[in-house]
Amino acid sequence: MNLQTFAARNLAASKESSEGVALCKFFRSYLGTSLANCDCADFDQVYPRFTGNLAEYAKSLSLDERLALYQDARRLVQALQAAGLTENDYTLQRSFLTDTDIDLLLMKALHEPKTQQQLANDIFLCSTQAIAERLNALRDGLRIGDMTITLNPARGGKLQTTVHPVMLPLNLSEAYVLLQALGTRANELSPSDPHAAILQDLSAMIHGQLSDYACEKIDERLADQGIHFHEEVRPEFIGDTREDAASGPNASPSRQSHSRIINGHPQHSINWLYLEKSGEAVQVLCQDENGSEQTVTGRIAHLHRESILKDPDTCMLAPEGTTLNHCLGIEGDGGAVTILCWDQVIDIRLAQ
């Protein structure tokens, strides 16, 4: 029996793998065709070519596709071992997956809480010791270029992270358009709006990674449009969880542009935006035009139309003439919306 047929029979029934699809694609490629027709009894003789061609083929794949191919190859070799057809062992450490691949895959896998056992058995098909070693390294921080990423500590015996490592290799025209879009939108919003703070941070993180040559080419053009970069913001990940939002200010020193002082209190936009994203009920402490403080309770509403500012059912606490871009809407249990100007907001917290 040749390798391709053996793989089809043994992997198609596996619910945990890609059902052999990734390996089947490899066998149909120019790097895998000759290996597909090899007799299983000769696998040990072609094993070096098998692993070498897999690694070469994997270079053109996305991260998730690389993981699926590794899983199929790992399960194929395990099946051959069980059938007494090979003495080789294709492990995670011997695979084409690099340490960076594994670290990034770990972080993606941990968007949902998982134990080390689940990571080892269901995803990486390896020992828990191998997972523990990678997790220990991640707790000290993963550095990719100027980006530093750390894992959240374990909760209830499971690990979880909210990090989404996004890397965009841009040419200068693409970088210019991206910075232009972020800067233009930030300038449209109230300086007190946390959306503006995060847009400015994202812009500064991207701009800080550009070469001096690139900055010379685009900074003046952006400045003509009112887009400026006042300080460097390191691309460092900070948490984005319910606990962070509930516990108040928790930003790292390098992300102080997320902080602002209102009435003597530091506020952190990353926490506020978690509450918008989650859709949970919030309490908004704000000031009216006379300086009196009051609390508005509800869920952060998405304001898409200017007409809501004149809707008779809308409770308008924002000063007359405030534009939609400078407003925060809070929808109460009955559906009525209260409109505030961002400059009136002192704090936003989870409702008790």
Coordinates of C-alpha atoms in Angstrom, one line a residue:
M1 CA 0.0 0.0 0.0
N2 CA 1.4 3.5 -0.9
L3 CA 1.6 6.3 1.6
Q4 CA -1.2 8.4 0.2
T5 CA -3.7 5.5 0.4
F6 CA -2.5 4.6 3.9
A7 CA -2.9 8.2 5.0
A8 CA -6.4 8.5 3.5
R9 CA -7.6 5.3 5.3
N10 CA -6.0 6.2 8.7
L11 CA -6.6 10.0 8.9
A12 CA -10.0 10.3 7.3
A13 CA -11.7 8.8 10.4
S14 CA -9.8 11.1 12.8
K15 CA -12.2 13.7 14.1
E16 CA -9.4 15.6 15.8
S17 CA -7.3 16.2 12.6
S18 CA -8.1 17.9 9.3
E19 CA -9.2 14.4 8.1
G20 CA -6.0 14.2 6.1
V21 CA -6.9 17.1 3.9
A22 CA -3.7 19.0 4.5
L23 CA -1.5 16.0 3.9
C24 CA -3.5 15.1 0.8
K25 CA -2.8 18.5 -0.7
F26 CA 0.9 18.0 0.0
F27 CA 0.8 14.6 -1.8
R28 CA -0.7 16.3 -4.8
S29 CA 2.0 19.0 -4.9
Y30 CA 5.2 18.7 -6.9
L31 CA 7.1 18.1 -3.6
G32 CA 4.8 15.3 -2.5
T33 CA 3.8 13.4 -5.6
S34 CA 6.8 11.0 -5.6
L35 CA 6.4 10.4 -1.9
A36 CA 2.7 9.7 -2.3
N37 CA 3.4 6.6 -4.4
C38 CA 6.1 5.2 -2.1
D39 CA 5.3 1.8 -0.5
C40 CA 4.7 2.1 3.3
A41 CA 7.2 -0.6 3.8
D42 CA 9.9 1.7 2.4
F43 CA 8.9 4.7 4.6
D44 CA 12.1 4.7 6.7
Q45 CA 14.2 4.9 3.6
V46 CA 12.3 8.0 2.3
Y47 CA 11.8 9.5 5.8
P48 CA 14.5 12.2 5.4
R49 CA 13.0 13.3 2.1
F50 CA 9.5 13.2 3.5
T51 CA 10.4 15.6 6.4
G52 CA 12.5 17.8 4.1
N53 CA 9.9 18.1 1.5
L54 CA 7.2 18.8 4.1
A55 CA 9.3 21.6 5.5
E56 CA 9.8 23.1 2.0
Y57 CA 6.1 22.8 1.2
A58 CA 5.1 24.4 4.5
K59 CA 7.0 27.6 3.7
S60 CA 4.2 28.8 1.5
L61 CA 1.4 28.0 4.0
S62 CA -0.4 30.2 6.5
L63 CA 0.1 29.5 10.2
D64 CA -3.2 27.5 10.6
E65 CA -2.4 25.5 7.4
R66 CA 1.1 24.7 8.8
L67 CA -0.5 23.4 12.0
A68 CA -3.0 21.2 10.1
L69 CA -0.1 19.8 8.0
Y70 CA 2.0 19.1 11.1
Q71 CA -1.0 17.3 12.8
D72 CA -1.6 15.1 9.7
A73 CA 2.0 14.2 9.4
R74 CA 2.3 13.5 13.1
R75 CA -0.8 11.2 13.0
L76 CA 0.4 9.5 9.8
V77 CA 3.8 8.6 11.4
Q78 CA 1.9 7.4 14.6
A79 CA -0.3 5.2 12.4
L80 CA 2.7 3.8 10.7
Q81 CA 4.4 3.1 14.0
A82 CA 1.3 1.3 15.3
A83 CA 1.3 -0.9 12.1
G84 CA 5.0 -1.7 12.7
L85 CA 6.0 0.1 9.5
T86 CA 8.5 2.6 10.9
E87 CA 10.8 3.3 13.8
N88 CA 10.9 7.0 13.2
D89 CA 9.0 9.4 15.4
Y90 CA 7.8 12.7 13.9
T91 CA 7.5 14.9 17.0
L92 CA 6.7 18.6 17.5
Q93 CA 10.4 19.3 18.3
R94 CA 11.5 17.6 15.1
S95 CA 8.8 19.1 12.9
F96 CA 9.0 22.2 10.6
L97 CA 7.1 24.3 13.1
T98 CA 9.4 26.9 14.5
D99 CA 9.4 28.2 18.1
T100 CA 7.7 31.3 16.9
D101 CA 5.1 29.3 15.1
I102 CA 4.4 27.3 18.2
D103 CA 4.2 30.4 20.4
L104 CA 1.8 32.2 18.0
L105 CA -0.4 29.0 17.7
L106 CA -0.4 28.7 21.5
M107 CA -1.7 32.3 21.9
K108 CA -4.4 31.7 19.3
A109 CA -5.5 28.4 20.9
L110 CA -5.7 30.1 24.3
H111 CA -8.4 32.6 23.2
E112 CA -10.6 29.9 24.8
P113 CA -9.4 28.7 28.2
K114 CA -7.5 25.4 28.0
T115 CA -5.4 23.2 30.2
Q116 CA -1.9 22.1 29.3
Q117 CA -3.3 18.6 28.8
Q118 CA -5.8 19.9 26.2
L119 CA -3.1 21.8 24.4
A120 CA -0.8 18.8 24.3
N121 CA -3.4 16.2 23.4
D122 CA -5.8 18.1 21.1
I123 CA -3.6 20.6 19.3
F124 CA 0.1 19.9 19.4
L125 CA 0.1 16.1 19.8
C126 CA 3.0 16.2 22.2
S127 CA 3.9 15.8 25.8
T128 CA 2.6 18.2 28.5
Q129 CA 6.3 18.9 29.4
A130 CA 6.9 20.3 25.9
I131 CA 3.8 22.6 26.4
A132 CA 5.0 23.7 29.8
E133 CA 8.4 24.7 28.5
R134 CA 6.8 26.9 25.8
L135 CA 4.4 28.4 28.3
N136 CA 7.2 29.2 30.7
A137 CA 9.0 31.0 28.0
L138 CA 5.9 33.0 27.0
R139 CA 5.4 34.1 30.6
D140 CA 8.7 35.9 30.3
G141 CA 7.4 37.6 27.1
L142 CA 7.6 36.8 23.4
R143 CA 9.4 39.5 21.4
I144 CA 8.8 39.8 17.6
G145 CA 10.6 42.8 16.3
D146 CA 9.4 45.7 18.5
M147 CA 6.4 43.8 19.7
T148 CA 6.4 42.2 23.2
I149 CA 3.7 39.7 24.1
T150 CA 3.1 38.0 27.5
L151 CA 0.5 35.4 28.6
N152 CA -2.1 36.0 31.2
P153 CA -1.7 33.8 34.3
A154 CA -3.7 30.6 34.7
R155 CA -7.3 30.9 35.9
G156 CA -8.9 27.9 37.6
G157 CA -6.3 25.5 36.3
K158 CA -6.7 26.8 32.7
L159 CA -4.7 29.3 30.7
Q160 CA -6.2 32.1 28.5
T161 CA -5.0 35.1 26.6
T162 CA -6.8 37.9 24.7
V163 CA -3.8 38.7 22.6
H164 CA -4.3 38.7 18.8
P165 CA -0.8 38.9 17.2
V166 CA -1.4 40.8 14.0
M167 CA 1.6 41.4 11.7
L168 CA 1.3 43.3 8.5
P169 CA 4.3 43.6 6.2
L170 CA 3.4 46.8 4.4
N171 CA 5.0 48.7 1.6
L172 CA 5.3 52.5 2.1
S173 CA 2.1 53.3 0.2
E174 CA 0.1 50.9 2.3
A175 CA 1.6 52.3 5.5
Y176 CA 0.7 55.8 4.4
V177 CA -2.9 54.9 3.6
L178 CA -3.3 53.1 6.9
L179 CA -1.9 55.9 9.0
Q180 CA -4.0 58.4 7.0
A181 CA -7.2 56.5 7.7
L182 CA -6.4 56.0 11.4
G183 CA -5.3 59.6 11.9
T184 CA -8.3 61.1 10.0
R185 CA -10.8 59.1 12.0
A186 CA -9.1 60.0 15.3
N187 CA -9.2 63.7 14.4
E188 CA -13.0 63.4 13.7
L189 CA -13.6 62.3 17.3
S190 CA -13.6 64.0 20.6
P191 CA -10.2 63.9 22.3
S192 CA -12.0 62.5 25.3
D193 CA -13.4 59.6 23.3
P194 CA -11.4 56.3 24.0
H195 CA -11.8 55.3 20.4
A196 CA -9.6 58.3 19.5
A197 CA -7.0 57.4 22.1
I198 CA -6.7 53.9 20.7
L199 CA -6.6 55.1 17.1
Q200 CA -3.8 57.4 18.1
D201 CA -2.0 54.6 19.9
L202 CA -2.3 52.3 16.9
S203 CA -1.0 55.0 14.6
A204 CA 2.0 55.7 16.9
M205 CA 2.8 52.0 17.2
I206 CA 2.9 51.6 13.4
H207 CA 4.7 54.9 12.9
G208 CA 7.4 54.0 15.5
Q209 CA 8.3 50.9 13.5
L210 CA 9.0 52.8 10.3
S211 CA 12.5 53.7 9.1
D212 CA 13.8 57.2 9.1
Y213 CA 13.6 57.1 5.3
A214 CA 9.9 56.2 5.4
C215 CA 9.1 58.9 8.0
E216 CA 10.9 61.5 5.8
K217 CA 8.7 60.5 2.8
I218 CA 5.3 60.5 4.5
D219 CA 5.4 62.7 7.7
E220 CA 5.0 66.0 5.9
R221 CA 2.2 64.7 3.8
L222 CA 0.3 63.5 6.9
A223 CA 1.1 66.7 8.8
D224 CA -0.6 68.7 6.0
Q225 CA -3.7 66.7 6.8
G226 CA -3.5 67.4 10.5
I227 CA -2.1 64.0 11.4
H228 CA 0.8 64.2 13.9
F229 CA 2.8 61.7 16.0
H230 CA 3.9 63.3 19.2
E231 CA 5.5 60.4 21.1
E232 CA 6.6 56.9 20.6
V233 CA 4.2 54.1 21.7
R234 CA 5.7 50.7 22.0
P235 CA 3.7 47.9 20.5
E236 CA 3.3 46.2 23.8
F237 CA 0.2 44.0 24.6
I238 CA -1.9 44.8 27.6
G239 CA -4.9 42.7 28.9
D240 CA -8.4 43.1 27.6
T241 CA -10.6 41.1 30.0
R242 CA -13.7 41.6 32.2
E243 CA -11.4 41.6 35.2
D244 CA -9.3 44.4 33.8
A245 CA -12.3 46.5 33.1
A246 CA -13.8 45.8 36.5
S247 CA -10.6 46.5 38.5
G248 CA -10.1 50.0 37.2
P249 CA -6.9 51.6 35.8
N250 CA -4.3 48.9 34.9
A251 CA -2.4 50.1 31.9
S252 CA 1.4 49.6 31.6
P253 CA 3.8 52.6 31.8
S254 CA 4.5 52.3 28.0
R255 CA 0.8 52.7 27.2
Q256 CA 0.2 55.9 29.1
S257 CA -1.5 57.5 26.0
H258 CA -4.4 55.3 27.0
S259 CA -4.6 57.3 30.2
R260 CA -6.0 60.7 30.7
I261 CA -6.9 62.7 33.8
I262 CA -10.5 63.9 34.3
N263 CA -11.4 65.6 37.6
G264 CA -8.2 64.3 39.1
H265 CA -8.9 60.6 38.2
P266 CA -6.8 58.7 35.6
Q267 CA -8.9 56.8 33.1
H268 CA -7.9 54.1 30.7
S269 CA -9.6 53.8 27.3
I270 CA -8.8 50.1 26.9
N271 CA -11.0 49.3 29.9
W272 CA -13.8 51.4 28.6
L273 CA -13.8 49.9 25.2
Y274 CA -13.9 46.4 26.7
L275 CA -17.3 47.4 28.2
E276 CA -18.5 48.5 24.8
K277 CA -17.3 45.4 23.0
S278 CA -18.8 43.0 25.6
G279 CA -22.2 44.6 25.6
E280 CA -22.4 44.4 29.4
A281 CA -24.4 46.9 31.5
V282 CA -22.4 49.9 32.7
Q283 CA -22.6 52.8 35.0
V284 CA -21.4 56.1 33.5
L285 CA -20.4 58.8 35.9
C286 CA -20.8 62.1 34.2
Q287 CA -21.2 65.9 34.7
D288 CA -24.0 68.0 33.4
E289 CA -23.5 71.5 32.0
N290 CA -23.7 72.9 35.5
G291 CA -20.9 70.7 36.9
S292 CA -23.2 68.4 38.9
E293 CA -22.4 64.7 38.8
Q294 CA -24.9 62.0 38.0
T295 CA -24.9 58.4 37.0
V296 CA -26.4 56.9 33.9
T297 CA -26.9 53.1 33.7
G298 CA -27.4 50.9 30.6
R299 CA -25.5 49.5 27.7
I300 CA -23.2 51.4 25.4
A301 CA -25.2 52.1 22.2
H302 CA -23.9 52.3 18.7
L303 CA -24.9 55.7 17.3
H304 CA -25.2 55.5 13.5
R305 CA -27.6 58.4 12.6
E306 CA -27.6 62.1 13.4
S307 CA -31.4 62.0 13.7
I308 CA -31.2 60.2 17.1
L309 CA -30.0 63.5 18.6
K310 CA -33.5 65.0 17.9
D311 CA -35.5 61.8 18.6
P312 CA -38.3 62.7 21.1
D313 CA -37.5 59.5 23.1
T314 CA -33.8 60.4 23.4
C315 CA -32.7 61.9 26.7
M316 CA -30.2 64.6 25.6
L317 CA -27.6 65.4 28.3
A318 CA -25.0 66.6 25.8
P319 CA -24.9 70.4 25.1
E320 CA -26.9 71.7 22.2
G321 CA -24.9 71.5 18.9
T322 CA -22.8 68.5 19.9
T323 CA -22.2 66.3 16.8
L324 CA -22.6 62.6 16.7
N325 CA -18.8 62.0 16.5
H326 CA -18.5 63.5 20.0
C327 CA -21.3 61.6 21.6
L328 CA -21.7 58.6 23.8
G329 CA -25.0 56.8 23.9
I330 CA -26.3 54.7 26.8
E331 CA -29.3 52.5 26.1
G332 CA -31.5 51.8 29.1
D333 CA -33.5 48.6 29.8
G334 CA -36.6 50.1 28.1
G335 CA -34.7 51.0 24.9
A336 CA -34.5 54.7 25.5
V337 CA -31.1 56.2 24.7
T338 CA -29.3 58.9 26.8
I339 CA -26.9 61.0 24.9
L340 CA -23.7 62.4 26.6
C341 CA -20.8 64.4 25.2
W342 CA -17.6 62.5 25.8
D343 CA -16.2 65.6 27.5
Q344 CA -18.8 65.1 30.2
V345 CA -17.7 61.5 31.0
I346 CA -15.7 61.0 34.2
D347 CA -15.7 57.2 34.4
I348 CA -17.4 54.1 32.9
R349 CA -17.6 51.0 35.1
L350 CA -19.4 47.6 35.1
A351 CA -22.8 48.0 36.6
Q352 CA -23.2 46.6 40.1

